[in-house]
Coordinates of C-alpha atoms and ligand atoms in Angstrom, one line a residue:
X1 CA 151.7 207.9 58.1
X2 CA 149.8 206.2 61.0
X3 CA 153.3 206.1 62.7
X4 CA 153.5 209.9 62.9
X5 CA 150.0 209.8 65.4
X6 CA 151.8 206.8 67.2
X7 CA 154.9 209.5 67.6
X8 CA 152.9 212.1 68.6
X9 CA 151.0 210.3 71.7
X10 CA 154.4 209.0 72.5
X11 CA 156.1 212.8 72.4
X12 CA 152.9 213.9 74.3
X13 CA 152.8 210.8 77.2
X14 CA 156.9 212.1 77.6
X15 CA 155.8 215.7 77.9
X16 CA 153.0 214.6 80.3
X17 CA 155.4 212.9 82.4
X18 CA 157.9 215.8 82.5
X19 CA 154.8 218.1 83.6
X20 CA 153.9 215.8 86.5
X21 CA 157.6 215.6 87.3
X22 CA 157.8 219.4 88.0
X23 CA 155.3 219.2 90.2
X24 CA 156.0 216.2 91.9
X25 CA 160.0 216.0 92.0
X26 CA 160.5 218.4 95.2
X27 CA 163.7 219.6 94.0
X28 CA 161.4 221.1 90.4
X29 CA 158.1 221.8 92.7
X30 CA 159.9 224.2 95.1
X31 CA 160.6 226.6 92.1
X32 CA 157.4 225.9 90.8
X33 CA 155.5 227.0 93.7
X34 CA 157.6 230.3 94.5
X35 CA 156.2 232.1 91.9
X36 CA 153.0 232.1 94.3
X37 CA 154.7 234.0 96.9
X38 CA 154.7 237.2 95.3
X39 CA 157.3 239.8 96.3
X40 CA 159.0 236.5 98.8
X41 CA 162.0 235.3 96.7
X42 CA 163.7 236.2 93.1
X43 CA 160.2 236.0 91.3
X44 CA 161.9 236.6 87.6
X45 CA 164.0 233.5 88.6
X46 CA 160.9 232.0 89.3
X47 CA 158.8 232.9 86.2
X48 CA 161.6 231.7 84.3
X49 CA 161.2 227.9 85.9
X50 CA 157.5 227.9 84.6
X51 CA 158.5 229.0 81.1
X52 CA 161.5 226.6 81.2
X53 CA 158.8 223.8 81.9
X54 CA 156.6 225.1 78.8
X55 CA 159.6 225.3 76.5
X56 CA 161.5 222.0 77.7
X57 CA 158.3 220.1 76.8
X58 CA 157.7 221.4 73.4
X59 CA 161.9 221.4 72.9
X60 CA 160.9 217.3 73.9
X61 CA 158.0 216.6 71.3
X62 CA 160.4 218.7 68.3
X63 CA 163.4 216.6 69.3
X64 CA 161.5 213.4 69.8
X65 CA 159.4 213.9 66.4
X66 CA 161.7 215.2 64.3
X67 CA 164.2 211.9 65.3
X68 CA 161.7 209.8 63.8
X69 CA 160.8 211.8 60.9
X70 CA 163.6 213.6 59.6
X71 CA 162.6 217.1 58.4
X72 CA 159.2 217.3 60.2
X73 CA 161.1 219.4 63.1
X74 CA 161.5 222.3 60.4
X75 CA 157.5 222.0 60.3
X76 CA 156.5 222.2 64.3
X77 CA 155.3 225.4 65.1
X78 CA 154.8 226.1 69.0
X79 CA 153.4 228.3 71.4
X80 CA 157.1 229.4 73.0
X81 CA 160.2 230.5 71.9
X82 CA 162.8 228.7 72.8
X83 CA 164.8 231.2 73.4
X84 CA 165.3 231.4 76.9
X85 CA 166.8 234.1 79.6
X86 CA 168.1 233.0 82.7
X87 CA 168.0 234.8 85.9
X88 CA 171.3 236.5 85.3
X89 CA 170.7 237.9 82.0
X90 CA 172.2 235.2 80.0
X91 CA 170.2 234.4 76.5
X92 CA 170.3 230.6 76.2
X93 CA 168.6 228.5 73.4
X94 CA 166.8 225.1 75.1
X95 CA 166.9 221.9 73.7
X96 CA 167.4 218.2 73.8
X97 CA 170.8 217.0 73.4
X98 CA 172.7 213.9 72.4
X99 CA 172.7 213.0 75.8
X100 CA 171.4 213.5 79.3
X101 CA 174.1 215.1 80.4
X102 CA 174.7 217.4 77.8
X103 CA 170.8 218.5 78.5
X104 CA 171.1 218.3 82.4
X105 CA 174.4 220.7 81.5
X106 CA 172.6 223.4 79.5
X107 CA 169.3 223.3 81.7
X108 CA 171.6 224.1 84.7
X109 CA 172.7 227.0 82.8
X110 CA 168.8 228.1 82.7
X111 CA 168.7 227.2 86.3
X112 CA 171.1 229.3 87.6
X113 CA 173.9 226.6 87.9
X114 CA 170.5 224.2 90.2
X115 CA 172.3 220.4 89.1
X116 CA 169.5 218.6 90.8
X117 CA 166.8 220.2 89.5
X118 CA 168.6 220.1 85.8
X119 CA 169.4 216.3 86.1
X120 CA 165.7 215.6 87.5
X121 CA 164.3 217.5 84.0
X122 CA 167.2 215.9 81.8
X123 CA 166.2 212.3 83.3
X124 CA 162.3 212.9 82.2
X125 CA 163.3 214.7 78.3
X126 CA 165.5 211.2 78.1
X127 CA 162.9 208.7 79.6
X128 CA 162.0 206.0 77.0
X129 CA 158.5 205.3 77.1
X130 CA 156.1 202.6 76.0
X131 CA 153.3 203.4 74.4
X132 CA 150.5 200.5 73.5
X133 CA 149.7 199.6 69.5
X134 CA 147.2 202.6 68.2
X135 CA 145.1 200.6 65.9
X136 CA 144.7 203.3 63.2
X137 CA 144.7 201.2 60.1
X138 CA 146.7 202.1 57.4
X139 CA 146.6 206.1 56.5
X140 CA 148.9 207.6 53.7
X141 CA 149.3 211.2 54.1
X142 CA 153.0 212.7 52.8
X143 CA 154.9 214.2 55.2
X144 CA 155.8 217.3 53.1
X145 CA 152.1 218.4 53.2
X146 CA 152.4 218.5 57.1
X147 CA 152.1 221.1 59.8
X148 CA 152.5 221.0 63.3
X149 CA 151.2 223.1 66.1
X150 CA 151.8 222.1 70.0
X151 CA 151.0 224.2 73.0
X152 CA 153.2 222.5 75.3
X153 CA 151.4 223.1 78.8
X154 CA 147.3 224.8 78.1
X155 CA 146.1 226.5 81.6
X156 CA 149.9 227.7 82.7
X157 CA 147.5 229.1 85.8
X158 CA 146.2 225.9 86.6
X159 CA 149.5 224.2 86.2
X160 CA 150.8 226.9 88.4
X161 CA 148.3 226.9 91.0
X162 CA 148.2 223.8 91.3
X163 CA 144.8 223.0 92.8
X164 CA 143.9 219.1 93.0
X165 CA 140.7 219.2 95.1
X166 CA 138.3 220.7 93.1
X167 CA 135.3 219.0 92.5
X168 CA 133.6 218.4 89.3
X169 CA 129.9 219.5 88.1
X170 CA 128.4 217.4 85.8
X171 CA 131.8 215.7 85.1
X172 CA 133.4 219.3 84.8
X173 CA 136.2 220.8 86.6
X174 CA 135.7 224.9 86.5
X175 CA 139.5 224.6 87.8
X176 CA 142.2 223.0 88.9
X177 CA 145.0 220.6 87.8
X178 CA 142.4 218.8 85.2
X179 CA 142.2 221.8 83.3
X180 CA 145.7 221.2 81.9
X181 CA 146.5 220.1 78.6
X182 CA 149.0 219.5 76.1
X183 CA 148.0 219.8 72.7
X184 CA 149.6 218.3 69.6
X185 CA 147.4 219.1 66.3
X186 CA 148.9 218.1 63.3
X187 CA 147.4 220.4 59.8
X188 CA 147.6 220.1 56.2
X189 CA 150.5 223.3 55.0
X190 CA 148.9 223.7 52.0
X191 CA 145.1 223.9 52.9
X192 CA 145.4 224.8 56.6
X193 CA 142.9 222.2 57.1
X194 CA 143.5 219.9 60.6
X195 CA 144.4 216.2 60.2
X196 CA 145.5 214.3 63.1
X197 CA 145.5 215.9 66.8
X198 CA 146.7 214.6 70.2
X199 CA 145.0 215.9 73.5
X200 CA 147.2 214.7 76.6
X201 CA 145.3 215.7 80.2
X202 CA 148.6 215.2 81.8
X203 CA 146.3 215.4 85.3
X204 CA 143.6 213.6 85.1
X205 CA 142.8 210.9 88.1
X206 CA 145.0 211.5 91.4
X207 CA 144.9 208.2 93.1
X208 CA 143.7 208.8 97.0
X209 CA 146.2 207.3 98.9
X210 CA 149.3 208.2 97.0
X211 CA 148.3 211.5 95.7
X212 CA 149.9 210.4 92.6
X213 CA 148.6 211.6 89.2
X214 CA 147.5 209.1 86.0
X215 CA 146.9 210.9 82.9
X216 CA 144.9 210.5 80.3
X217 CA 145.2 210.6 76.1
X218 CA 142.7 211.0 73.1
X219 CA 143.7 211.3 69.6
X220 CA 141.5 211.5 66.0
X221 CA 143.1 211.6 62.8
X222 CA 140.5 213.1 59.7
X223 CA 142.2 212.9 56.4
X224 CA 140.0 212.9 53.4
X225 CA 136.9 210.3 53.9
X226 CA 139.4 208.7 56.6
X227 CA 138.1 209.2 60.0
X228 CA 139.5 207.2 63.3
X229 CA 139.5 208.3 66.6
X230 CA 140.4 206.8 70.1
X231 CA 136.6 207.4 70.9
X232 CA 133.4 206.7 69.2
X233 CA 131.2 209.2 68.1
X234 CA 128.4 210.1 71.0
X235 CA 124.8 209.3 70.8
X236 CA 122.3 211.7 71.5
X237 CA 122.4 211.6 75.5
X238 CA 126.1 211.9 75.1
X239 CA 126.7 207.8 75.9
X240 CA 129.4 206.5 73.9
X241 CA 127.7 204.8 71.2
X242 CA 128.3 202.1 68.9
X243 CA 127.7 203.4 65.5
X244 CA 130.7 203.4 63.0
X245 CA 132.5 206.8 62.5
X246 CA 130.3 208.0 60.2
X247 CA 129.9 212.2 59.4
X248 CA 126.1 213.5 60.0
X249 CA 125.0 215.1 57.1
X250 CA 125.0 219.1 58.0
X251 CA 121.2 220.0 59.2
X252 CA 120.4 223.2 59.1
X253 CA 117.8 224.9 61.7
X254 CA 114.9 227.3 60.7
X255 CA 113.8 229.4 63.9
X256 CA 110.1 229.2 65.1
X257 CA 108.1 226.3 66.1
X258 CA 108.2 224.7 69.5
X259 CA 109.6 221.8 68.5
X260 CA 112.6 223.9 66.9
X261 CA 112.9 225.5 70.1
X262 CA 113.2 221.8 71.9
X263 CA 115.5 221.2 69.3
X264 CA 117.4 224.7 69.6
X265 CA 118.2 223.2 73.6
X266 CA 122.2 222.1 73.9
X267 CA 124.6 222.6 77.0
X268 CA 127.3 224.4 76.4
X269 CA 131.3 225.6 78.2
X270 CA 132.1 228.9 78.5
X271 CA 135.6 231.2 79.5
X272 CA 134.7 233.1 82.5
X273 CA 136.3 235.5 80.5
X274 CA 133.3 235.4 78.0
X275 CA 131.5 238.9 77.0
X276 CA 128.5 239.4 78.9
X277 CA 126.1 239.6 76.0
X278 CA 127.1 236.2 75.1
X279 CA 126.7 235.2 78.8
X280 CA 123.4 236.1 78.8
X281 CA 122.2 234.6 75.6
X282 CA 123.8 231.4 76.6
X283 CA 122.3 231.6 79.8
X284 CA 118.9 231.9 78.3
X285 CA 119.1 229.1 75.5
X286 CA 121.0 226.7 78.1
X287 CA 119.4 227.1 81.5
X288 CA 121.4 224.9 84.0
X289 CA 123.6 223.4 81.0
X290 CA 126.2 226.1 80.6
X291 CA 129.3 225.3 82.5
X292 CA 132.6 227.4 83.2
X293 CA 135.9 226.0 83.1
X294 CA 139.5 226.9 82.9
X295 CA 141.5 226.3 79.6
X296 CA 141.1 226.3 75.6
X297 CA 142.2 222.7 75.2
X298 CA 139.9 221.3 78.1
X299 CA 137.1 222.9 77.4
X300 CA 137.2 221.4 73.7
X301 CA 137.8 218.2 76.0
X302 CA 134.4 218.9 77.0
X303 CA 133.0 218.6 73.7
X304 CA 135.0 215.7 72.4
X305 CA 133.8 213.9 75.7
X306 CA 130.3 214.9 75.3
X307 CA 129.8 216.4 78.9
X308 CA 128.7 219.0 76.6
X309 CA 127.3 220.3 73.2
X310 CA 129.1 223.1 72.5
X311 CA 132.5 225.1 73.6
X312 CA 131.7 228.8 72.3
X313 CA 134.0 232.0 72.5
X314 CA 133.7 235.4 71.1
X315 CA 137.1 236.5 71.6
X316 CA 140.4 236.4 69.9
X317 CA 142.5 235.1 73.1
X318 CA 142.4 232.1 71.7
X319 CA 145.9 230.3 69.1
X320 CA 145.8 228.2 66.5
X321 CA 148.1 225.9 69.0
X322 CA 145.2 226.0 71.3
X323 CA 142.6 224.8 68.4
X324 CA 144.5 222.8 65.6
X325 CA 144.5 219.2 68.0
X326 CA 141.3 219.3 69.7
X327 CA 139.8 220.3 66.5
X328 CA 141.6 217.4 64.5
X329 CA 139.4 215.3 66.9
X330 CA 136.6 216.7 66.7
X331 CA 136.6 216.3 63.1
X332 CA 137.2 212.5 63.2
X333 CA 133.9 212.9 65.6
X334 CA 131.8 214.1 62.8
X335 CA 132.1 217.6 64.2
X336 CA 134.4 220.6 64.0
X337 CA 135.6 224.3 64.7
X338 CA 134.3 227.3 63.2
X339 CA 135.3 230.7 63.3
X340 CA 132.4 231.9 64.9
X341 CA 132.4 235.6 63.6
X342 CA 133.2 234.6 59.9
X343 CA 130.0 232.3 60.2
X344 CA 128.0 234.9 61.7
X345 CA 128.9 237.4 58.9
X346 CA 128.2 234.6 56.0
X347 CA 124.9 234.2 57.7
X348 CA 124.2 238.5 57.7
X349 CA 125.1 238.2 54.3
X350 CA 122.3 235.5 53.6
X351 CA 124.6 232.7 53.5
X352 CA 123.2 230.2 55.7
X353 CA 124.6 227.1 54.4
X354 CA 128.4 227.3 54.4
X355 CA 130.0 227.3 57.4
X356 CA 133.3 228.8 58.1
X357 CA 136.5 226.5 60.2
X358 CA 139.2 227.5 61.5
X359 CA 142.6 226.7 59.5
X360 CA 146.0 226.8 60.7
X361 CA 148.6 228.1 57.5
X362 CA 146.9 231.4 57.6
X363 CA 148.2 234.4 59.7
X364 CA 146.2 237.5 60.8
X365 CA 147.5 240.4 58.3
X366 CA 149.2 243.0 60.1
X367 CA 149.1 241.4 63.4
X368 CA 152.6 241.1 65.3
X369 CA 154.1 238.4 67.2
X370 CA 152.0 235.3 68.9
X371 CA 148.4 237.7 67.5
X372 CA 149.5 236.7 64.5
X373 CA 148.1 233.1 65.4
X374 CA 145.0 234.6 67.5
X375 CA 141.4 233.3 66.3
X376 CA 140.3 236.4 65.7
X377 CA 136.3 236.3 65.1
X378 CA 136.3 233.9 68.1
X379 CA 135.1 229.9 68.1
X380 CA 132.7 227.2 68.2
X381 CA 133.8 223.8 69.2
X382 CA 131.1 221.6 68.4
X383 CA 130.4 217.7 67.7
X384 CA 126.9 218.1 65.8
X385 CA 125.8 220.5 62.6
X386 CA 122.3 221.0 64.5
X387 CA 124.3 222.6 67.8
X388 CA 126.6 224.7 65.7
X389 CA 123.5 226.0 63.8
X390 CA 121.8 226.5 67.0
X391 CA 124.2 228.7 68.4
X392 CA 124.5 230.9 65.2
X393 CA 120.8 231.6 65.6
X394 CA 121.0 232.4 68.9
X395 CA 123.9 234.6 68.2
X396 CA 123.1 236.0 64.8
X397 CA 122.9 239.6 66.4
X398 CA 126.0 240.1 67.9
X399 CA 128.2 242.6 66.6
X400 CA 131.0 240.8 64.1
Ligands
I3S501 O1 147.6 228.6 79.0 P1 147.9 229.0 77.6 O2 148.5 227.9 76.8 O3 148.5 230.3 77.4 O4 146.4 229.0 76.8 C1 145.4 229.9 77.3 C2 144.4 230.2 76.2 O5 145.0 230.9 75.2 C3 143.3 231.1 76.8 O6 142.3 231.3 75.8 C4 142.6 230.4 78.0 O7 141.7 231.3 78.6 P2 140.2 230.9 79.0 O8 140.3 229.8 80.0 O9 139.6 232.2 79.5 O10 139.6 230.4 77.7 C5 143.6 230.0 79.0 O11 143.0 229.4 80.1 P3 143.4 229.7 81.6 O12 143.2 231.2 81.8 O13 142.5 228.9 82.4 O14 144.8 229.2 81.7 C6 144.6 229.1 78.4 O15 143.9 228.0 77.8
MG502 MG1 147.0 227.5 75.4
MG503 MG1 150.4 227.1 76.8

């Protein structure tokens, strides 16, 4: 089964090259870009190119997947539909064909009859690609037990916008084309429990003099006692350290003494869509270490990179395609995903031991269409037991 994370960076490297393509190729960026101009040119022709760029990459990792595991495409649950309207009303189901030029055929039919633009995105879904050996050992997992949830493009805006000057702060970008992600997280059906995830940061370096984009890939696999990982877990001052991937022991915090306060100190990322009251409270247990930035998957980037301790939200805007692959790392990191509000509640309740994750079989009852897949009581990305439990105190009285 350590060929199906080998697939899945190779799917997600193909989707990251299709992403820079749209913005690159100037026959695909000139419909990206128009959507900017608001009220200037067909704009629902416009919106449609973005969502075609969403849907063609995740139509990509099913077709690409599913070849080299048969049945695993029934399995791959995404963010979009692919289901797809053009500008001239017509309903048109995306995928990969046979060939390139059945593909370049169809998406011309998306594009409003656009060949160029069609051939440019067939060349890119049909691109063979090399990826180098994994070195995951051995790892048995059958693939009837598995799940799949990929959001193809995280940060749309950023994608959309397009901004590739921005400048980091403390290694974070608030904005811009770093932000984006595609997410691959592989989870158990049966237990909902993560087991393998694939982050792609499709722009990650921009070289100087060519303006070209280089991306970047992580991937962890957690199955069982198994634990590997493309990166080793982080010492304390968030070095890359040499210790073996080994799971800390949960430690659990009691509030009071000075040095529990010292020990109660973590940095932390935040949506700048974040509720003020947890604004605040961050504010006041991180000081200078709370950092904004744009999209789910990189702020849990963060925390698998250890620019910070923790990635907390309160709300439910969240998916489980935005959680299930970051979170898959994180595990093989010795750290995790909770649902922040179940936790909170288990602590109310006087439960201050068991912690609450997020799992990914599960839908919200009675919720309709993609709220169905919301995180509802919210998250906390973490990589250490001592910073999730420090953030529960700190948010222990906030309404759940
Ligand atoms: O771009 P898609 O795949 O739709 O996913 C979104 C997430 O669902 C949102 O939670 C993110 O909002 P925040 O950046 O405020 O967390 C949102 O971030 P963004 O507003 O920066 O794009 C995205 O990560
Ligand atoms: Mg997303
Ligand atoms: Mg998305």
């Amino acid at each position: 089964m350590s060929d199906v994370i080998a697939a899945l960076v190779h799917a997600s490297e193909k989707a990251a090259k299709i992403a820079r393509a749209c913005r690159l190729e100037e026959s695909l960026f000139g419909l990206l870009i128009e959507e900017k101009k608001e009220g200037e040119k067909n704009k629902k022709f416009v919106t449609d190119f973005k969502t075609l760029a969403d849907v063609l990459v995740q139509e990509v990792i099913k077709h690409d997947v599913g070849k080299q595991f048969p049945g695993i495409e029934n399995n791959i649950f995404g963010e979009e539909s692919n289901e797809f309207m053009n500008g001239l009303g017509e309903k048109i189901h995306v995928k990969v064909c046979e060939t390139e030029q059945e593909t370049a055929k169809l998406l011309s039919k998306v594009l409003d009859g656009n060949m160029e633009a069609a051939e440019v995105l067939a060349r890119s879904a049909h691109q063979n690609i090399v990826i180098p050996d994994l070195d995951t050992g051995r790892i048995d997992i059958p693939q009837d037990r598995l799940g799949v949830w990929v959001d193809p493009i995280d940060s749309t805006f950023q994608y959309i916008k397009g901004i590739s000057d921005s400048k980091p702060n403390n290694n974070i970008y608030s904005h811009g084309l770093q932000c984006v992600t595609i997410l691959i997280g592989v989870y158990d059906l049966h237990s909902g429990t993560p087991i393998m995830g694939v982050l792609n940061q499709p722009f990650a370096v921009q070289d100087p003099e060519t303006q070209r984009w280089s991306g970047q890939y992580y991937w962890g696999i957690s199955y069982g006692t198994t634990k590997v990982c493309s990166l080793r877990p982080h010492s304390k001052n968030g070095d890359v350290s040499s210790e073996s991937n080994s799971v800390p022991a949960p430690h659990h915090l009691k509030k009071g003494s000075a040095a529990d306060l010292e020990e109660e100190r973590f940095s932390a990322v935040l949506s700048t869509g974040e509720t003020v009251c947890v604004k605040t409270l961050l504010k006041g247990a991180c000081g200078g270490n709370i950092h904004y930035a744009s999209g789910a998957g990189y702020k849990s980037l963060c925390v698998v990179l250890g620019f910070v301790d923790v990635y907390v939200f309160s709300e439910d805007t969240t998916f489980k395609w935005d959680c299930c692959s970051p979170h898959a790392i994180l595990k093989s990191l010795g750290g995790g995903m909770a649902d922040l509000k179940e936790c909170l509640r288990r602590r109310q309740d006087g439960n201050l031991e068991d912690c609450s994750e997020l799992v990914y079989n599960a839908p919200v009852q009675d919720a309709k269409g993609a709220d169905r897949w919301a995180n509802k009581g919210g998250l906390v990305a973490y990589r250490s037991h001592k910073h999730l439990d420090a953030v529960l105190n700190l948010l222990s009285g906030i309404s759940v």
